[in-house]
Coordinates of C-alpha atoms in Angstrom, one line a residue:
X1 CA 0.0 0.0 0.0
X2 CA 1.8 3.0 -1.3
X3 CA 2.2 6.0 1.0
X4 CA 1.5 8.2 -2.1
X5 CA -2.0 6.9 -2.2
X6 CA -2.8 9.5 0.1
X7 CA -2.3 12.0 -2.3
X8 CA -4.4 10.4 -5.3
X9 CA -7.1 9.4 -2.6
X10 CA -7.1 13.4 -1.5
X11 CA -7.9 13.7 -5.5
X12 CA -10.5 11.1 -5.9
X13 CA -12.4 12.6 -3.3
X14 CA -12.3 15.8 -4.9
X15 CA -13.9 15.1 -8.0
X16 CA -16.9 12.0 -5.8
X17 CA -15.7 9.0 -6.2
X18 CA -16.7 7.0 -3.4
X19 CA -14.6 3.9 -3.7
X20 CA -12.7 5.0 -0.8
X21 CA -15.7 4.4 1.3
X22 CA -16.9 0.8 0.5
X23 CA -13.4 0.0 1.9
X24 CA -13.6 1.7 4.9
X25 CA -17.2 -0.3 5.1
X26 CA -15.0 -3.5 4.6
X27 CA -12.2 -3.2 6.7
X28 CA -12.9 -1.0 9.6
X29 CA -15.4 -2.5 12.4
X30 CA -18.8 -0.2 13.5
X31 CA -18.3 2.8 14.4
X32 CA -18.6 2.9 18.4
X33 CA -20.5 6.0 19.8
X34 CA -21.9 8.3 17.7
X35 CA -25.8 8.2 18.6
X36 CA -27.2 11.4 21.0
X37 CA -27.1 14.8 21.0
X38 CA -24.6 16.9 20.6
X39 CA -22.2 18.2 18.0
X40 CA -21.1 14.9 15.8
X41 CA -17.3 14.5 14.8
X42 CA -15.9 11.4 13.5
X43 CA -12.7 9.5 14.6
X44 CA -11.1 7.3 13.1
X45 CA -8.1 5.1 15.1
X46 CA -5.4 2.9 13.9
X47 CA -6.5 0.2 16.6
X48 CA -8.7 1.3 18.8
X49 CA -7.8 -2.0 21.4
X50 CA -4.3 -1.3 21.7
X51 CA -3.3 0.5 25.2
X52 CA -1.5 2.9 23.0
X53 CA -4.4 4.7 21.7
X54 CA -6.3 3.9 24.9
X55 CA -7.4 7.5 25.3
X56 CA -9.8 7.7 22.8
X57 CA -12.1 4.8 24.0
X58 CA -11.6 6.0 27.8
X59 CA -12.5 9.6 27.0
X60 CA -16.0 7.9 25.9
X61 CA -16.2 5.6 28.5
X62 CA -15.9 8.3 31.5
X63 CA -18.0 10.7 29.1
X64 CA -16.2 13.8 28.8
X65 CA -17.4 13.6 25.1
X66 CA -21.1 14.1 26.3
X67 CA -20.1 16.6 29.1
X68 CA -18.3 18.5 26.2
X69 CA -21.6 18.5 24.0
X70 CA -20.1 16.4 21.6
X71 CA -21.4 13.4 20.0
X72 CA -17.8 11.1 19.0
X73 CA -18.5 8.5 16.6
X74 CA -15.0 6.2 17.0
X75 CA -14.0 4.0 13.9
X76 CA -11.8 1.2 14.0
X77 CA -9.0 1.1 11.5
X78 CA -6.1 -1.6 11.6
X79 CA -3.6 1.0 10.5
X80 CA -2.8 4.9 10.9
X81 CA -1.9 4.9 7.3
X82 CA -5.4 3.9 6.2
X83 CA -6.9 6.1 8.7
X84 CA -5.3 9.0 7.1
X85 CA -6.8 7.5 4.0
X86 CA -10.2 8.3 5.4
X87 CA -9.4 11.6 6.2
X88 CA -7.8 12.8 3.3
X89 CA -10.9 11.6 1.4
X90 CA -13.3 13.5 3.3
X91 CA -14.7 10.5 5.3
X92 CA -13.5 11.3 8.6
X93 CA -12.9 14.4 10.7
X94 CA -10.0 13.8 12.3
X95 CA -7.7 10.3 13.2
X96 CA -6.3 8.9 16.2
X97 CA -2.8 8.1 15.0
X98 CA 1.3 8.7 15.4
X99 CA 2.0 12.2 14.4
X100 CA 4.5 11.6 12.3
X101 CA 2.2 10.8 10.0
X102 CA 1.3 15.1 9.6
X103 CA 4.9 15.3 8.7
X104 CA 4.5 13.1 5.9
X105 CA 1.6 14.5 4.6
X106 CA 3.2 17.9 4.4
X107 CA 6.1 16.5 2.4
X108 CA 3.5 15.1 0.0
X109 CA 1.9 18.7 -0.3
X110 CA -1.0 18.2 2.0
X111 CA -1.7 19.8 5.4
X112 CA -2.7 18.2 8.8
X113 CA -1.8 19.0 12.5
X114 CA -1.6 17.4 15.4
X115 CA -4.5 19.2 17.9
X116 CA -3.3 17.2 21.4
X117 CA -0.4 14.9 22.2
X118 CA -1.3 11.7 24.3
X119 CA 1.9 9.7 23.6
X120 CA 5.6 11.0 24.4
X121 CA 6.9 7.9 23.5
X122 CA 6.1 4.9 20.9
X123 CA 5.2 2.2 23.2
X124 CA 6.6 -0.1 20.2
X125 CA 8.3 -3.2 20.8
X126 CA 10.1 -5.1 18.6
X127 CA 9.6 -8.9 19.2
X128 CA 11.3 -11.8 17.6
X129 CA 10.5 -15.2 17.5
X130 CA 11.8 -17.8 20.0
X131 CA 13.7 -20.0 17.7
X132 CA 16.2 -17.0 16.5
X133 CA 17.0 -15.4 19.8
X134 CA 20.7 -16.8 18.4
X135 CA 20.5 -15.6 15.4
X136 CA 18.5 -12.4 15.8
X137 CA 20.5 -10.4 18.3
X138 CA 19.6 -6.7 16.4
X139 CA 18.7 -5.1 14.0
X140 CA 22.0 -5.6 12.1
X141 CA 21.1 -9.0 12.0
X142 CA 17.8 -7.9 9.7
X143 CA 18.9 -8.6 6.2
X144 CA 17.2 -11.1 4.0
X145 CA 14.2 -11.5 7.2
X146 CA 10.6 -11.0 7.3
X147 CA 9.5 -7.9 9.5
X148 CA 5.9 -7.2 10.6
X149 CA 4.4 -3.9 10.4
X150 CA 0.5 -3.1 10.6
X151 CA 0.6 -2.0 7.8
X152 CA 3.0 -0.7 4.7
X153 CA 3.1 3.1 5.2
X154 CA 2.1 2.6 8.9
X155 CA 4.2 4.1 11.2
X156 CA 5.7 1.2 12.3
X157 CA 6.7 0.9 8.5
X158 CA 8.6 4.4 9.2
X159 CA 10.3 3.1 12.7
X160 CA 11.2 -0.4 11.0
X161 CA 12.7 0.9 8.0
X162 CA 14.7 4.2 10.2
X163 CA 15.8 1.1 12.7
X164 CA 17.4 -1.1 9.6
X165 CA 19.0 1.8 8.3
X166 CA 20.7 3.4 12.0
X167 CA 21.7 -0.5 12.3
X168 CA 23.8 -0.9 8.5
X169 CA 20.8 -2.7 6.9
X170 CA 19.4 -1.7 3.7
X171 CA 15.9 -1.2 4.3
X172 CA 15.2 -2.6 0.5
X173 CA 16.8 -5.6 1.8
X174 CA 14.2 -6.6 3.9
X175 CA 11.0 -7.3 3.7
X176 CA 8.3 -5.7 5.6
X177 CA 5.0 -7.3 5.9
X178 CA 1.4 -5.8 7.1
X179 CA 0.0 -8.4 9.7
X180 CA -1.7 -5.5 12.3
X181 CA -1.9 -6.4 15.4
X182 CA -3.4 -8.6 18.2
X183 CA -4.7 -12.4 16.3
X184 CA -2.8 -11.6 13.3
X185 CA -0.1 -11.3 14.3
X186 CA 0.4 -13.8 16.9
X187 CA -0.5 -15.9 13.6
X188 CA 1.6 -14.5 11.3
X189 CA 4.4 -15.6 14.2
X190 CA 2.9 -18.8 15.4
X191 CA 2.9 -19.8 11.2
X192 CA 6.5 -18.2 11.0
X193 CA 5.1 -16.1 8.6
X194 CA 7.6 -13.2 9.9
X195 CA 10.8 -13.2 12.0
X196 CA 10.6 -10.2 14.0
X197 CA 7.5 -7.9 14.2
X198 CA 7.0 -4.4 15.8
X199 CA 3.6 -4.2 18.2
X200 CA 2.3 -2.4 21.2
X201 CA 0.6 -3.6 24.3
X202 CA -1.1 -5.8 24.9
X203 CA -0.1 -8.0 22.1
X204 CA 3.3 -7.9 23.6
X205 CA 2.3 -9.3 26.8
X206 CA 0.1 -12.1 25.3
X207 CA 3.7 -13.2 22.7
X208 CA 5.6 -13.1 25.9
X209 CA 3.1 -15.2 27.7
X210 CA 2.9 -18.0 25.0
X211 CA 6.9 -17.8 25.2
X212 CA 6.4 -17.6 21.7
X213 CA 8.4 -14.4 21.2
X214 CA 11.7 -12.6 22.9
X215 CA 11.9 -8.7 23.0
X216 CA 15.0 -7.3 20.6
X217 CA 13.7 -3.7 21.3
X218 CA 11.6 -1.9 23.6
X219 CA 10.2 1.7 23.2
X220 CA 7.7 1.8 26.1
X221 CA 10.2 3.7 28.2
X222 CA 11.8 7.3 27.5
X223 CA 15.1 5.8 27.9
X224 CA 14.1 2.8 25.2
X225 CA 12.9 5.2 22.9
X226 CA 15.9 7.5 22.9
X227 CA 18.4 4.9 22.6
X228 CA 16.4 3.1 19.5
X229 CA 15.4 6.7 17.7
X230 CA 18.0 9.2 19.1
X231 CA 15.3 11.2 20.6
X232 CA 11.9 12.2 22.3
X233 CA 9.7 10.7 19.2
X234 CA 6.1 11.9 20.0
X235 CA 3.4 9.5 18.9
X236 CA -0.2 8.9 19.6
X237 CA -2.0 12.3 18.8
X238 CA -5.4 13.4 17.2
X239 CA -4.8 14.8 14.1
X240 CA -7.0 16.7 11.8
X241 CA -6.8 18.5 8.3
X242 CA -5.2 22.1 9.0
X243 CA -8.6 23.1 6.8
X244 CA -10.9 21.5 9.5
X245 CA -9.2 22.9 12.4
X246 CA -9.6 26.8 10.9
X247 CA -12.7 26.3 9.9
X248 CA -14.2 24.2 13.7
X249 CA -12.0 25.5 16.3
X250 CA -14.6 25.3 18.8
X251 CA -15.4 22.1 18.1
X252 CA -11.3 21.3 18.0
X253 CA -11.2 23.3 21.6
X254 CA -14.2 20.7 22.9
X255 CA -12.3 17.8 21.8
X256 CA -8.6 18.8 23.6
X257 CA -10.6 19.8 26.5
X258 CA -12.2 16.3 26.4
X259 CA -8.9 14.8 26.0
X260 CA -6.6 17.1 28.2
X261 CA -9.0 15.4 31.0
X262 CA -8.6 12.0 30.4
X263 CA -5.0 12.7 30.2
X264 CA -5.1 14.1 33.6
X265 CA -7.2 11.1 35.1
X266 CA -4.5 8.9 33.5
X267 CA -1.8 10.2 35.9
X268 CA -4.6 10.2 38.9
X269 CA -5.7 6.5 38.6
X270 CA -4.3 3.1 39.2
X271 CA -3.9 0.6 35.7
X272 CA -6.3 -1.6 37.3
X273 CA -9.1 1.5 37.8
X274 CA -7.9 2.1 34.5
X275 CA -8.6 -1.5 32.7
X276 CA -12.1 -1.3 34.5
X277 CA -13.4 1.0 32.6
X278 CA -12.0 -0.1 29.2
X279 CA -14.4 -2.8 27.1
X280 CA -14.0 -6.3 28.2
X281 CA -13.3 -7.4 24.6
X282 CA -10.1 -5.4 24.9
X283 CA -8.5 -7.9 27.3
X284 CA -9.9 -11.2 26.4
X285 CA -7.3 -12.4 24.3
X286 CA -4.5 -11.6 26.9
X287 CA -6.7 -11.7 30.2
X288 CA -7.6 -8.5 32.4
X289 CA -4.7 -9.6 34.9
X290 CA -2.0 -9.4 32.0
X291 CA -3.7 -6.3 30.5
X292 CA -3.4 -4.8 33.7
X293 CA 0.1 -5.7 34.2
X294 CA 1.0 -4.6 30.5
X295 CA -0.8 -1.3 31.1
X296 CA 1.3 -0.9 34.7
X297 CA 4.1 -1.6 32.8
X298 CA 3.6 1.4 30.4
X299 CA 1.9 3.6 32.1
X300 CA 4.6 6.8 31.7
X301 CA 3.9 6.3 28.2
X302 CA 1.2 8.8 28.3
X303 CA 1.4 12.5 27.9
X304 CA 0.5 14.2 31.3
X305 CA -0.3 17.1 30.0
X306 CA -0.7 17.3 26.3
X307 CA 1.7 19.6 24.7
X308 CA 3.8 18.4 22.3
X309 CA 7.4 17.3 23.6
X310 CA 9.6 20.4 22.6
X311 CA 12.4 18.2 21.3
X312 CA 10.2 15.4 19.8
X313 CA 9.3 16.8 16.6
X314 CA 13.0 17.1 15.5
X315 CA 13.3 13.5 16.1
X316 CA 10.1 12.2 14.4
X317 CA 11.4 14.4 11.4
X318 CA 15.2 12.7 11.6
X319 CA 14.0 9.4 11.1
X320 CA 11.7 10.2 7.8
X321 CA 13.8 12.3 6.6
X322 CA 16.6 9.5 6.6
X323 CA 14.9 7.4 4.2
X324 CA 11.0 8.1 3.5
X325 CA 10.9 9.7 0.1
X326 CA 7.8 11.8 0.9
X327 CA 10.1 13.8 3.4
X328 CA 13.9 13.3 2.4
X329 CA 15.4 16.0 0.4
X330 CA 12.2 18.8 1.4
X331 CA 11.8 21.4 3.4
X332 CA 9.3 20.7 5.7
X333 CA 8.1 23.3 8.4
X334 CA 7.2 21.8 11.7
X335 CA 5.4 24.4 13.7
X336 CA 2.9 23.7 10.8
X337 CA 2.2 19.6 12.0
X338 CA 1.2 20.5 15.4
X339 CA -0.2 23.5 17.6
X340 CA -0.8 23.8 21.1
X341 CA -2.7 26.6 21.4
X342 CA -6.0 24.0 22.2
X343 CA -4.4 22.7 25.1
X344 CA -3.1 25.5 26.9
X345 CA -6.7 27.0 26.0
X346 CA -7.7 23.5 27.8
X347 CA -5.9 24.0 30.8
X348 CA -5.9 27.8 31.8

């Protein structure tokens, strides 16, 4: 899946054509919310079960939406990149994905912005298969295997790729392969279908669990994070077309407050009060005890506050720049992929 489908998509949608919606009908699950009063906005996330974009669902479930006089519709997308899809053709309002992705976009002549930081770290781990812990020791050892992604252009496509690359491998010279998360790919490992495979919580704690997988590299932790990327690398954010935030900045002001809240509850309230207000279908595969434990586990992931890490965007911009296409060789202006004049409206 091409990253430069954004582009063509953002076209499509210009001139009707719909196709771009019987996908979405196809590969994202029912929109969750969404019925009431109250001013509607669509979001769509790139895994709405995984802990890292936990905020979205839990925003809902304690219902600052409502209190906000918004009426969320949440949609379920396997990957950021065909999130951004969504948004670019007019389908959604806004998506719940890394930021870096606003940084690609502008390289490819479009223009998004990140409205609210939730992640100041990845929460990415890389996991390899039991039966190459001796011959997978890191990423220099890359060349020639099978790496799972969610999703080609996802950003773990970008982190893979700027891993192989820091670590003397050629990224052409592997091969990356889309398996999502959670059942797929604990298949696509159980079936050896990939070597290695970078995933969040709490499909890491369910691999580890089955001793199915050993960890090569773990960004749930500043530290982690730094030493794989070289930096703060902001992720998890709500972005939105540059377009739609001029033209709704109330409604963008509703939704950081909403959010700005949950982040603050975050910090106040145990992984285990935490996990009890989260669907049950979002720890079934792992168990509530290990969910709990993975989310304990990870909990600094989280952004406190909401503004964007001052040094993080440089980072996020290093690592496409040292190989994505879309970005290498441009000019790209980064006080233009995020603001945070929403959340210090939020907080004052």
């Amino acid at each position: 899946m091409p990253r430069n489908r954004w582009l063509a998509l953002a076209i499509v949608a210009a001139i009707g054509v719909t196709g771009c919606a019987n996908k979405a009908s196809q590969t994202s699950s029912a929109p969750t919310g969404g019925s009431g009063s109250g001013t509607p906005v669509s979001i769509m996330v790139g895994g709405l079960n995984k802990q890292i974009y936990l905020p979205f669902m839990l925003t809902q479930r304690l219902g600052y939406y409502q209190q906000e006089g918004l009426n969320v519709s949440l949609q379920d997308e396997g990957a950021g990149i065909d999130a951004t899809t969504q948004m670019l053709a007019g389908k959604v309002n806004g998506v719940g994905g890394f930021y870096d992705h606003t940084i690609d976009l502008q390289g490819l002549g479009q223009s998004a912005e990140s409205v609210v930081s939730m992640l100041v770290t990845p929460g990415e781990v890389e996991l390899c298969r039991n039966d190459l812990k001796d011959q997978i020791k890191s990423p220099a050892d890359w060349k020639g295997r099978t790496l799972g992604i969610t999703d080609i252009g996802s950003s773990t496509d970008y982190l893979t790729q700027f891993l192989a690359q820091k670590n003397g491998v050629d990224p052409t010279s592997i091969h990356r392969l889309g398996v999502q998360a959670g059942a797929t790919l604990i298949g696509a490992m159980t079936h050896k279908n990939v070597d290695c495979a970078m995933t969040t919580e709490p499909t890491v704690s369910q691999l580890l669990a089955n001793k199915q997988a050993y960890i090569l590299l773990d960004m749930r932790t500043a530290a982690g994070a730094a030493q794989a990327l070289g930096g703060e690398y902001p992720a998890t954010s709500l972005y939105m077309m540059t377009s739609y935030v001029q033209k709704n900045p109330q409604v963008v002001q509703k939704l950081v407050n909403a959010y700005v809240k949950t982040l603050k509850w975050i910090q106040t309230h145990t992984a285990a009060e935490i996990t009890d207000q989260m669907p049950a279908d979002y720890y079934s595969g792992a168990g509530k005890d290990a969910y709990i434990q993975a989310l304990n586990n990870e909990k600094g992931i989280y952004n406190p506050t909401g503004i964007m890490p001052p040094n993080g965007p440089p980072t996020d911009l290093k690592v496409l720049q040292s190989f994505n296409p879309d970005v290498k060789g441009k000019t790209i202006d980064l006080s233009k992929t995020y603001t945070d004049q929403f959340v210090q409206a939020a907080t004052q």
